mmCIF file of C-alpha atoms in Angstrom:
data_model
loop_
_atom_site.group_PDB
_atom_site.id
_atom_site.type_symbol
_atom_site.label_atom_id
_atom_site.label_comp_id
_atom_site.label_asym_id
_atom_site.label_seq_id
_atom_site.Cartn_x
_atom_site.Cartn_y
_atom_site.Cartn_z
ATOM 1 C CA UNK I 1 -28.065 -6.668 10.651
ATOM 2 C CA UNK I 2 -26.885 -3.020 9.120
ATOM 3 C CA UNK I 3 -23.944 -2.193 10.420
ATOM 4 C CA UNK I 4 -24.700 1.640 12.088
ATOM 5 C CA UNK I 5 -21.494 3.122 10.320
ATOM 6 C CA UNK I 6 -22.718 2.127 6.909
ATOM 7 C CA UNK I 7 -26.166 4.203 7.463
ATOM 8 C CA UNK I 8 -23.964 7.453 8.390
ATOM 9 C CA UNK I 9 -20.935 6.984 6.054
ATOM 10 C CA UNK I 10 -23.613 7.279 2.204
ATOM 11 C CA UNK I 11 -22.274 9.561 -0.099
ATOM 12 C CA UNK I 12 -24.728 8.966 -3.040
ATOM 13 C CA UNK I 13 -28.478 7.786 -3.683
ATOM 14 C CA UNK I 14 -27.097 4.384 -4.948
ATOM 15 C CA UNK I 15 -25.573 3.774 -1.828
ATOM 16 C CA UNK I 16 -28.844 5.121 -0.313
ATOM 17 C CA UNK I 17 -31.147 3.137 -2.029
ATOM 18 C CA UNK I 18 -28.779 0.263 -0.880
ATOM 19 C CA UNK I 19 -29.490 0.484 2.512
ATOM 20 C CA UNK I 20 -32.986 1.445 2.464
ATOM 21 C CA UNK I 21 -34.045 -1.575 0.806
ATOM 22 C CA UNK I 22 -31.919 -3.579 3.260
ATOM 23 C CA UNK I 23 -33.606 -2.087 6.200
ATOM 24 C CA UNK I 24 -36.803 -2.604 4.699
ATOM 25 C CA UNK I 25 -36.185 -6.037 4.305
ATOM 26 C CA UNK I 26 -35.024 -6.390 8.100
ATOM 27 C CA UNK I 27 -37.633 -4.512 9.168
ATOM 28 C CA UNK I 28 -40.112 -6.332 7.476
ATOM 29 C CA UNK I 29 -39.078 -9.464 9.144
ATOM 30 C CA UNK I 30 -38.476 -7.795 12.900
ATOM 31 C CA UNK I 31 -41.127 -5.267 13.559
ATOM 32 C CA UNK I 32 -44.696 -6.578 13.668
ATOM 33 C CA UNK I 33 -46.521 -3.497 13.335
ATOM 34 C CA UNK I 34 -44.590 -2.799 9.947
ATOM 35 C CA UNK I 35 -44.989 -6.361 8.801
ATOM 36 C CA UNK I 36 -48.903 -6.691 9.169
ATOM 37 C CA UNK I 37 -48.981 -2.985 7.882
ATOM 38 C CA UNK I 38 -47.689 -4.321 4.892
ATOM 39 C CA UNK I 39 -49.867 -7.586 4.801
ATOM 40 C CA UNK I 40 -52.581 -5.205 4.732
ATOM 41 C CA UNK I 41 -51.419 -3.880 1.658
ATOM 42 C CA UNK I 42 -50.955 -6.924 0.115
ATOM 43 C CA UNK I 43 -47.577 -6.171 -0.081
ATOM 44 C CA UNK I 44 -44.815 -9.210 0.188
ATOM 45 C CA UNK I 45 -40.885 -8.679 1.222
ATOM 46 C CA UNK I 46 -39.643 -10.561 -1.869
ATOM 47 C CA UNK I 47 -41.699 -8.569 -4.489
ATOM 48 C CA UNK I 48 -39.880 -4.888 -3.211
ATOM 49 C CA UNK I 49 -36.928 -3.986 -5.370
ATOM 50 C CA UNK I 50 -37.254 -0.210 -5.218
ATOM 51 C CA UNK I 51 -37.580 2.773 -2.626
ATOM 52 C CA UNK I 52 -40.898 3.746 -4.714
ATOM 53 C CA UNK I 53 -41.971 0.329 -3.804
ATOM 54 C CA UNK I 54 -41.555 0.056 0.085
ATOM 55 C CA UNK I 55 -44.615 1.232 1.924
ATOM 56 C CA UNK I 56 -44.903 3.686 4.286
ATOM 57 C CA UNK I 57 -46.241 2.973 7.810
ATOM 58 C CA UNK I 58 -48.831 6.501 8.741
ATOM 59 C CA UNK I 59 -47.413 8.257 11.208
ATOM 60 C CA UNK I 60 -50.780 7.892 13.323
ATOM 61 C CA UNK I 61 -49.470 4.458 14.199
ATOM 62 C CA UNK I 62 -46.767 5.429 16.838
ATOM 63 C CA UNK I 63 -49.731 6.643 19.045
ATOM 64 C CA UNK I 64 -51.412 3.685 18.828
ATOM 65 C CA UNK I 65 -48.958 0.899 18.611
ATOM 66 C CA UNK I 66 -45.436 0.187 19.821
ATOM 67 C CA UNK I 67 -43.394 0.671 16.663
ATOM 68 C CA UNK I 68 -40.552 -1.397 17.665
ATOM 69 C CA UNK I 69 -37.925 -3.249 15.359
ATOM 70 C CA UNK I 70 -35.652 -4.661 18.097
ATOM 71 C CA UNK I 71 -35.653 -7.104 20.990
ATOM 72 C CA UNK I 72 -33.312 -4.747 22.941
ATOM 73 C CA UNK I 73 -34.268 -2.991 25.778
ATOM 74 C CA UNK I 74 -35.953 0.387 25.595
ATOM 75 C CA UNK I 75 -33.542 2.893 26.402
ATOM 76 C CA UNK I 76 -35.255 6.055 25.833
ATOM 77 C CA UNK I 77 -38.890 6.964 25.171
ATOM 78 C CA UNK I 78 -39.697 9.906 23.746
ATOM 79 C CA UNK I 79 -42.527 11.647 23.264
ATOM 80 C CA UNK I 80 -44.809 13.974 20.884
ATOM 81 C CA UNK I 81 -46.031 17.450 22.734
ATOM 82 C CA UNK I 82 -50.145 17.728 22.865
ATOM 83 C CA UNK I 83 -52.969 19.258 24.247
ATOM 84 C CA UNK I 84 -54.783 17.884 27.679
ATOM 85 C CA UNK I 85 -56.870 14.496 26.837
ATOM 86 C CA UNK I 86 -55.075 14.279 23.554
ATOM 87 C CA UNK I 87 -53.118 11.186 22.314
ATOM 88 C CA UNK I 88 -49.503 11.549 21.870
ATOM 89 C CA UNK I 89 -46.758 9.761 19.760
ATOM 90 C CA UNK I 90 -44.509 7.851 21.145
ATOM 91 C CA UNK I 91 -41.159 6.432 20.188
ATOM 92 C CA UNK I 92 -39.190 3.738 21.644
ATOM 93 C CA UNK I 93 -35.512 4.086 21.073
ATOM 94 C CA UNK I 94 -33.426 1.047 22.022
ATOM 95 C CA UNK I 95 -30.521 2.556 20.877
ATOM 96 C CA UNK I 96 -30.093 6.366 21.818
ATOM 97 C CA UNK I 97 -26.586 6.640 20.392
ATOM 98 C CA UNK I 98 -27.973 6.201 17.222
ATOM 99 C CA UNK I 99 -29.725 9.340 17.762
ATOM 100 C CA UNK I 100 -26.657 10.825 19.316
ATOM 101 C CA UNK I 101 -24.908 10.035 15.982
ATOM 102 C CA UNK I 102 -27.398 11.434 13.812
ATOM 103 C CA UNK I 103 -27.838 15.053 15.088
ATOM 104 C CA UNK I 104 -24.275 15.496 15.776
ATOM 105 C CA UNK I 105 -23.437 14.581 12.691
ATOM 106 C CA UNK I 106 -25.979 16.044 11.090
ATOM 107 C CA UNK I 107 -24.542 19.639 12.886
ATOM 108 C CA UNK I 108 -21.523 19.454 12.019
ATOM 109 C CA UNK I 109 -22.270 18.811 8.178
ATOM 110 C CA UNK I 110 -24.550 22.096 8.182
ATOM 111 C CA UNK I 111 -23.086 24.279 11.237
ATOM 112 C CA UNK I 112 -19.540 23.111 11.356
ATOM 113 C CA UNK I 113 -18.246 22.710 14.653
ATOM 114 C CA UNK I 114 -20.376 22.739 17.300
ATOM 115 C CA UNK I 115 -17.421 24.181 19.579
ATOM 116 C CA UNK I 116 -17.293 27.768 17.647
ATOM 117 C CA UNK I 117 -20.574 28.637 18.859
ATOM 118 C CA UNK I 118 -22.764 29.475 22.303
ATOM 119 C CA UNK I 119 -25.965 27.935 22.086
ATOM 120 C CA UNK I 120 -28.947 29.480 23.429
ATOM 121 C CA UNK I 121 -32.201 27.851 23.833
ATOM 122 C CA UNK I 122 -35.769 29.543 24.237
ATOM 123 C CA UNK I 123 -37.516 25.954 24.260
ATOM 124 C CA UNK I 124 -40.392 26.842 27.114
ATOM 125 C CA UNK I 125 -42.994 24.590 25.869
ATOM 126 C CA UNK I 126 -40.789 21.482 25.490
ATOM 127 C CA UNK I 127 -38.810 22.547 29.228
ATOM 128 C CA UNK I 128 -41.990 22.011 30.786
ATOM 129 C CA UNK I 129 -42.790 18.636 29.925
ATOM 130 C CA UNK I 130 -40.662 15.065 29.992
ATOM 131 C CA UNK I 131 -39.935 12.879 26.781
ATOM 132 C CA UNK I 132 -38.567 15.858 24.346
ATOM 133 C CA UNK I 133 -36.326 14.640 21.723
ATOM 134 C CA UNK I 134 -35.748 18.422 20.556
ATOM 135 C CA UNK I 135 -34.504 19.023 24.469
ATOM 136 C CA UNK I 136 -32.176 15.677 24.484
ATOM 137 C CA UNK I 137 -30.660 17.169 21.170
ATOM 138 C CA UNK I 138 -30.376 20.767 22.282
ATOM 139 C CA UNK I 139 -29.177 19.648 25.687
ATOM 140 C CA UNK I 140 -25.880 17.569 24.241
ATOM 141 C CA UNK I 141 -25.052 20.335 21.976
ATOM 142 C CA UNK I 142 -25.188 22.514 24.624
ATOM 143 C CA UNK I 143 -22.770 20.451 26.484
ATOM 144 C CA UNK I 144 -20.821 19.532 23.764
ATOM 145 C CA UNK I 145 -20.575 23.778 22.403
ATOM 146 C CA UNK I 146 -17.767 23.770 26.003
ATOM 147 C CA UNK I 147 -19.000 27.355 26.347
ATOM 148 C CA UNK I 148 -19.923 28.528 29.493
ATOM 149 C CA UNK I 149 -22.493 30.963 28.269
ATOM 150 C CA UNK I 150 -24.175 28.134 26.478
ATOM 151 C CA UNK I 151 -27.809 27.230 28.736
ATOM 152 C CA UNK I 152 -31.384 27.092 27.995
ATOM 153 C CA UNK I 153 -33.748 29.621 29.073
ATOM 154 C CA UNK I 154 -37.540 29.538 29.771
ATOM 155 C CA UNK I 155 -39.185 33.089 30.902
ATOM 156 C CA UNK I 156 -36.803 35.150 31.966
ATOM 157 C CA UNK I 157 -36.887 36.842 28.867
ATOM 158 C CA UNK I 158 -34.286 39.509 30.004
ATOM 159 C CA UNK I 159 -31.968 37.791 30.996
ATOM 160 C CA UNK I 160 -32.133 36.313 27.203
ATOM 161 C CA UNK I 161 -31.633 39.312 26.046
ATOM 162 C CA UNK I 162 -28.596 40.628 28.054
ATOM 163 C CA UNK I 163 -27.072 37.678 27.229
ATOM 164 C CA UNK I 164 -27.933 37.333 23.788
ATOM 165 C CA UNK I 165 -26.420 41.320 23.175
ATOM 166 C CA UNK I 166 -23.296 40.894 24.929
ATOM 167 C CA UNK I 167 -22.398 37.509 23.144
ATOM 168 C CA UNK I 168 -23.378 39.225 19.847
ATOM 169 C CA UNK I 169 -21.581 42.400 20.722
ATOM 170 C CA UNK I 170 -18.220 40.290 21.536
ATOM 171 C CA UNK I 171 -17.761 38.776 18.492
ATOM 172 C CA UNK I 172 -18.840 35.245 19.511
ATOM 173 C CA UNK I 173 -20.471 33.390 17.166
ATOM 174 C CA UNK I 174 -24.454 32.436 18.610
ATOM 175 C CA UNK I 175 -26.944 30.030 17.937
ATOM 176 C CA UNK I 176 -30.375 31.244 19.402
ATOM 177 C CA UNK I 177 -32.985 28.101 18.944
ATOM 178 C CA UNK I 178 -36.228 28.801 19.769
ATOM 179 C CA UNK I 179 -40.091 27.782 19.619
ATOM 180 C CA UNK I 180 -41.852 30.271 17.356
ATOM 181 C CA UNK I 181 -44.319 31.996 19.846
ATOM 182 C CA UNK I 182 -41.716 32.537 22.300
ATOM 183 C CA UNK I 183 -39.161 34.207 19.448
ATOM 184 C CA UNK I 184 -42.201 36.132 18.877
ATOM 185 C CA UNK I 185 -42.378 37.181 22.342
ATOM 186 C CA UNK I 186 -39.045 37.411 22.650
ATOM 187 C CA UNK I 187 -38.705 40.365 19.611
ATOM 188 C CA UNK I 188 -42.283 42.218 21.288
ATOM 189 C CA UNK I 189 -40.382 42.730 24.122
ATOM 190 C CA UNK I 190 -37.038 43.645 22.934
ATOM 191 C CA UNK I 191 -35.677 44.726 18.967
ATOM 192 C CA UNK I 192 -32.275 43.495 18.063
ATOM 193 C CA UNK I 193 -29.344 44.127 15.679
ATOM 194 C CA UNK I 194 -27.410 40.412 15.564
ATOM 195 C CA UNK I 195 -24.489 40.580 13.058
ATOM 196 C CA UNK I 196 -23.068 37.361 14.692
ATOM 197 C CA UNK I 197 -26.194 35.178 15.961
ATOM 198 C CA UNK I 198 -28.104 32.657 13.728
ATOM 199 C CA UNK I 199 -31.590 32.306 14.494
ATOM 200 C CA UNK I 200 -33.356 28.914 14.017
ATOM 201 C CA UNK I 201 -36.891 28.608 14.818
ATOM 202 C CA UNK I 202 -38.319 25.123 15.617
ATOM 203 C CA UNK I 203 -41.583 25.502 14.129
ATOM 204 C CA UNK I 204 -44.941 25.606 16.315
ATOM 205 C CA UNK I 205 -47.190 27.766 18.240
ATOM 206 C CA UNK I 206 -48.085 25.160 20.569
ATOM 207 C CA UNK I 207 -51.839 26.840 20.894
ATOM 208 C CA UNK I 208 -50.273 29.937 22.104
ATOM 209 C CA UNK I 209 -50.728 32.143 18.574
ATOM 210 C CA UNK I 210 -52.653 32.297 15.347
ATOM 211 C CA UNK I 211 -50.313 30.152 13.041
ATOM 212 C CA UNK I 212 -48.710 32.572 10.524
ATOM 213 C CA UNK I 213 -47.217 31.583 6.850
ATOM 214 C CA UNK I 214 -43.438 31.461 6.767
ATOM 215 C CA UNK I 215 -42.860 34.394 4.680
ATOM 216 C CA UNK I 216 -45.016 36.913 7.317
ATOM 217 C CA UNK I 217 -43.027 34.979 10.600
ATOM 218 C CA UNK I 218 -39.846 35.410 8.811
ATOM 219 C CA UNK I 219 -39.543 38.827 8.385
ATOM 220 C CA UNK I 220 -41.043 39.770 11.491
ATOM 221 C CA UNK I 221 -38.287 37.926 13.016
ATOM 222 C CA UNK I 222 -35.862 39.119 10.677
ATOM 223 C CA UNK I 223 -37.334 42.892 11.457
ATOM 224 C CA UNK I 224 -36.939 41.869 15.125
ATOM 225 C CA UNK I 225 -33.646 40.223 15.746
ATOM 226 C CA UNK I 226 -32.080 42.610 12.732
ATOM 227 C CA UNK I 227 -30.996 39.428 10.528
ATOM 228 C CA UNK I 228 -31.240 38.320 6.885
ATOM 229 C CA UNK I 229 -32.595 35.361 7.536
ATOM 230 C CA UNK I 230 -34.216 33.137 9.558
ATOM 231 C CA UNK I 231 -32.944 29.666 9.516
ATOM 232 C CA UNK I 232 -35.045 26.090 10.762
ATOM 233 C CA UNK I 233 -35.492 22.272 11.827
ATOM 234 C CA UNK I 234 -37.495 20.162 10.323
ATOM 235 C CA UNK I 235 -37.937 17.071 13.359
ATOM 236 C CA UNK I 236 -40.228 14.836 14.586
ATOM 237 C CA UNK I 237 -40.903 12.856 18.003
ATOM 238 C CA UNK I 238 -40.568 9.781 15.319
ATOM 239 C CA UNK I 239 -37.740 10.521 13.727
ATOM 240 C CA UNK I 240 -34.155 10.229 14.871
ATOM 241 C CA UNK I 241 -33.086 12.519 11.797
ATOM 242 C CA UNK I 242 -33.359 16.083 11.197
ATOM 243 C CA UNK I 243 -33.573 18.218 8.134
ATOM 244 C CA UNK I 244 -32.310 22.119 8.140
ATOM 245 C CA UNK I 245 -33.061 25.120 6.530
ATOM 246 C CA UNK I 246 -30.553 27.722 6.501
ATOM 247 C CA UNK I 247 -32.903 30.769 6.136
ATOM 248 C CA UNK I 248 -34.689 30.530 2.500
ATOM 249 C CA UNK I 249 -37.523 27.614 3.514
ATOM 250 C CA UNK I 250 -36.294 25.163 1.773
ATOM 251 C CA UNK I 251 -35.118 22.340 3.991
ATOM 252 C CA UNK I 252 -31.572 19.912 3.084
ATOM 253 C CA UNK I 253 -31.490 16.469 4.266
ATOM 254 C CA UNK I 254 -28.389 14.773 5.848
ATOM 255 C CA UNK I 255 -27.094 11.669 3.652
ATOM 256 C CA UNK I 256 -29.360 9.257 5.364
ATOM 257 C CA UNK I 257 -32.743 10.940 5.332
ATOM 258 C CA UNK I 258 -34.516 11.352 2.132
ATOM 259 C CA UNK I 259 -38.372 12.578 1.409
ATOM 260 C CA UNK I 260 -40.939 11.370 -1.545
ATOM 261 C CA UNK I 261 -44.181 13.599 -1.736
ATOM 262 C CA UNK I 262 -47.240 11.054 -2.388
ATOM 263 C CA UNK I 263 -50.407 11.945 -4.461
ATOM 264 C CA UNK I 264 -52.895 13.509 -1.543
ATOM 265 C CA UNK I 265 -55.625 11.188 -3.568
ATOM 266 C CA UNK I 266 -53.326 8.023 -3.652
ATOM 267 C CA UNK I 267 -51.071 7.669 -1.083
ATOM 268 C CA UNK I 268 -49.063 4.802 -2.839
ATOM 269 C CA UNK I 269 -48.188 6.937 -6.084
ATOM 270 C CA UNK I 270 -45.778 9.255 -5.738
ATOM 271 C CA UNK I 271 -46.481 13.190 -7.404
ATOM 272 C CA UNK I 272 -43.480 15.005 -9.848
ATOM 273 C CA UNK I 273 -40.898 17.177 -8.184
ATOM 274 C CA UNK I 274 -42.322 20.596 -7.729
ATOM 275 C CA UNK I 275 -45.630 19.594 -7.289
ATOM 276 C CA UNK I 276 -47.772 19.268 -3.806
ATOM 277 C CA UNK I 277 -48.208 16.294 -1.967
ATOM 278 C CA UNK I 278 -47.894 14.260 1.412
ATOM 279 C CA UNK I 279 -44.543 14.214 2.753
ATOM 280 C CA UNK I 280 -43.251 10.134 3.210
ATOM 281 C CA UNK I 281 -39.839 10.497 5.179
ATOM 282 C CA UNK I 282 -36.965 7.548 5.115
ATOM 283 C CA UNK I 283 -35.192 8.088 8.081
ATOM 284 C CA UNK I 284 -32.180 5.313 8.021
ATOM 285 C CA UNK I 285 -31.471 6.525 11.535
ATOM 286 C CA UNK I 286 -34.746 4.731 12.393
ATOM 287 C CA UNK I 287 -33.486 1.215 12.142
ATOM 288 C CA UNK I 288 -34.818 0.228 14.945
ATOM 289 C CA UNK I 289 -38.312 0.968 14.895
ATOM 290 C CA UNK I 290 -39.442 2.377 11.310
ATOM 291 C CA UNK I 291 -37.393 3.942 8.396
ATOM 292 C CA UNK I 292 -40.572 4.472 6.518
ATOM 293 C CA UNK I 293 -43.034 6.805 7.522
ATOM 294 C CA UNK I 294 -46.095 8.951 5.828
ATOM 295 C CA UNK I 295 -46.529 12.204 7.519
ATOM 296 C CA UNK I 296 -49.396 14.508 8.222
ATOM 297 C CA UNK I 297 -47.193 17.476 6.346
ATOM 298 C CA UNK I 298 -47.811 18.448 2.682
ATOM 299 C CA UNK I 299 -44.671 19.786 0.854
ATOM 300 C CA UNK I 300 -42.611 19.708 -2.360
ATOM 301 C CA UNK I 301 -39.541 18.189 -3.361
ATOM 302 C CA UNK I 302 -36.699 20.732 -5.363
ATOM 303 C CA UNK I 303 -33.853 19.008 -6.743
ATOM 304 C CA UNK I 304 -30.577 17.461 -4.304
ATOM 305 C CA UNK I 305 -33.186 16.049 -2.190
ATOM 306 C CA UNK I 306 -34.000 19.322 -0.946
ATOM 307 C CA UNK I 307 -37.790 20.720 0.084
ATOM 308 C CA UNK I 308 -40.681 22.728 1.289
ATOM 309 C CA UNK I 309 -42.976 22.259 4.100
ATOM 310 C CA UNK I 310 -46.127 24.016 3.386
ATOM 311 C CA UNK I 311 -48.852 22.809 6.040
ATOM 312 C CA UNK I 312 -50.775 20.289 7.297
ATOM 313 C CA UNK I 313 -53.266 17.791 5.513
ATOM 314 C CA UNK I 314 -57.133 19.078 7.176
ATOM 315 C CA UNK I 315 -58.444 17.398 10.291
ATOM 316 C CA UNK I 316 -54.894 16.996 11.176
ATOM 317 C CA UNK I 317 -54.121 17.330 14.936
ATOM 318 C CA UNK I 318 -51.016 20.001 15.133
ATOM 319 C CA UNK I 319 -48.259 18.930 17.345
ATOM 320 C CA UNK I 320 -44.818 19.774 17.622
ATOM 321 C CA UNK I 321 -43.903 19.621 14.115
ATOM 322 C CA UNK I 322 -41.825 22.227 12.293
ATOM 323 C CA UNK I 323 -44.934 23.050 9.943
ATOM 324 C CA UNK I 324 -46.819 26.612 8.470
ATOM 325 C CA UNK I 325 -50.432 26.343 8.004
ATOM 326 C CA UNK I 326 -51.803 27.457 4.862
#
């Protein structure tokens, strides 16, 4: 078995590459779902000696199966956000500190502290359903910010925005995390000028708006809350990891999450950096159910493991993704 603090303690891909092939290897053996994935592909545990090797289990599978690596107990199932009679992912954590580990960690290597700020959550569509990973996260970092001004908030847009103004005005330094239709609705109803807020969008419009490109949403929420930038998270329901953008699109990975972009006409070749593909996502954090997983996104990777989301393969049904359709 890995041992958790080497997955959150990599400083460098060799170290990375390390791992991955070590939890491949383990997972191989422990989760069935993976295993006969990989039987289909005619691909053995022995014969894998790079990352470009391992295969990547579709992410379609964690609606259908039970992608489980583990014998423990199932402490935590969360689940993907959808439309009435449609299927949603779901994701059985045996572990939740693992998660706990991973976004806190993650925070503090792109926010610093979570104690300087108030957090502020406009997360309606997520509030009003049960499994949310992106609520379990926001919820502990509210708890964990020790500010009393801290809370989520669902329609009561005004109070949102007396709160949000004063906070700003003080001095205090503000995270404002939010859905994308309800920023949206948030700046129709009320313009700002923020000189000490950072506002993160989460991606989506859940159904409730036209989806927009990033460039046209970002300035109208720039125009709106009176920022330079807009900054975002890039997470999944079957993920434990998140990747950040701090306001120009392109999205950083923590130490332990990594993306390849696969040819859209072969998904086991992989396409050069700056060019379009499928997004594959190794999410070490994922131990216990699967590391390896081939998204529904398309993207490109930029150099230090950073990238682009830029929509959604066709015939792809949108759920709560961070994601900007063509």
């Amino acid at each position: 078995m890995i041992p958790v603090h080497d997955i959150f303690t990599i400083s460098n891909q060799k170290q990375f590459e390390k791992i991955a092939l070590k939890i491949f290897r383990f997972q191989h053996e422990n989760n069935k779902v993976y295993r006969e994935f990989c039987e289909f592909l005619n691909v053995e545990k022995g014969t894998v000696k790079s990352i470009e090797q391992i295969p990547f289990l579709p992410i379609q599978f964690f609606k259908s199966h039970d992608v489980v690596s583990s014998t423990e107990s199932i402490q935590q199932t969360f689940t993907s956000s959808g439309t009435t009679g449609m299927i949603t992912s779901k994701h059985l954590v045996t572990d939740v500190s693992l998660y706990e580990e991973s976004y806190r960690k993650a925070f503090s290597e792109f926010y610093g502290n979570i104690e300087d700020y108030a957090i502020l959550a406009l997360l309606p569509s997520y509030l009003e359903r049960e499994g949310s990973s992106l609520i379990y996260m926001v919820n502990d970092l509210i708890e964990r910010s020790n500010n009393p001004n801290s809370g989520f908030y669902l329609h009561n847009y005004n109070e949102l925005t007396t709160k949000l103004t004063e906070l700003d005005a003080s001095g205090q330094n503000v995270l404002l995390i939010g859905v994308t239709y309800a920023l949206l609705d948030l700046v129709e109803k009320q313009k700002f000028q923020l000189n000490n807020t950072i506002i993160m969008e989460t991606g989506g419009m859940k159904g409730k708006r036209k989806e927009m490109i990033r460039e046209e949403l970002h300035q109208i929420l720039c125009d709106g809350f009176g920022v330079n930038s807009i900054h975002s998270e890039y997470g999944m329901t079957e993920l434990l990891s998140q990747a950040y953008s701090l306001g120009n699109g392109i999205f950083e990975c923590p130490n332990w999450m990594s993306i390849m972009i696969r040819d859209t006409e072969d998904a086991l070749t992989y396409v050069d950096m700056g060019k379009t593909g499928g997004i594959n996502i190794i999410d070490l954090a994922n131990i216990n159910s699967c590391s390896f997983i081939a998204t529904q996104d398309l993207g490109k990777k930029y150099p230090n493991n950073s990238f682009e989301v830029l929509g959604r393969f066709d015939n792809s049904d949108i759920r709560g993704c961070n994601l900007m359709v063509l």
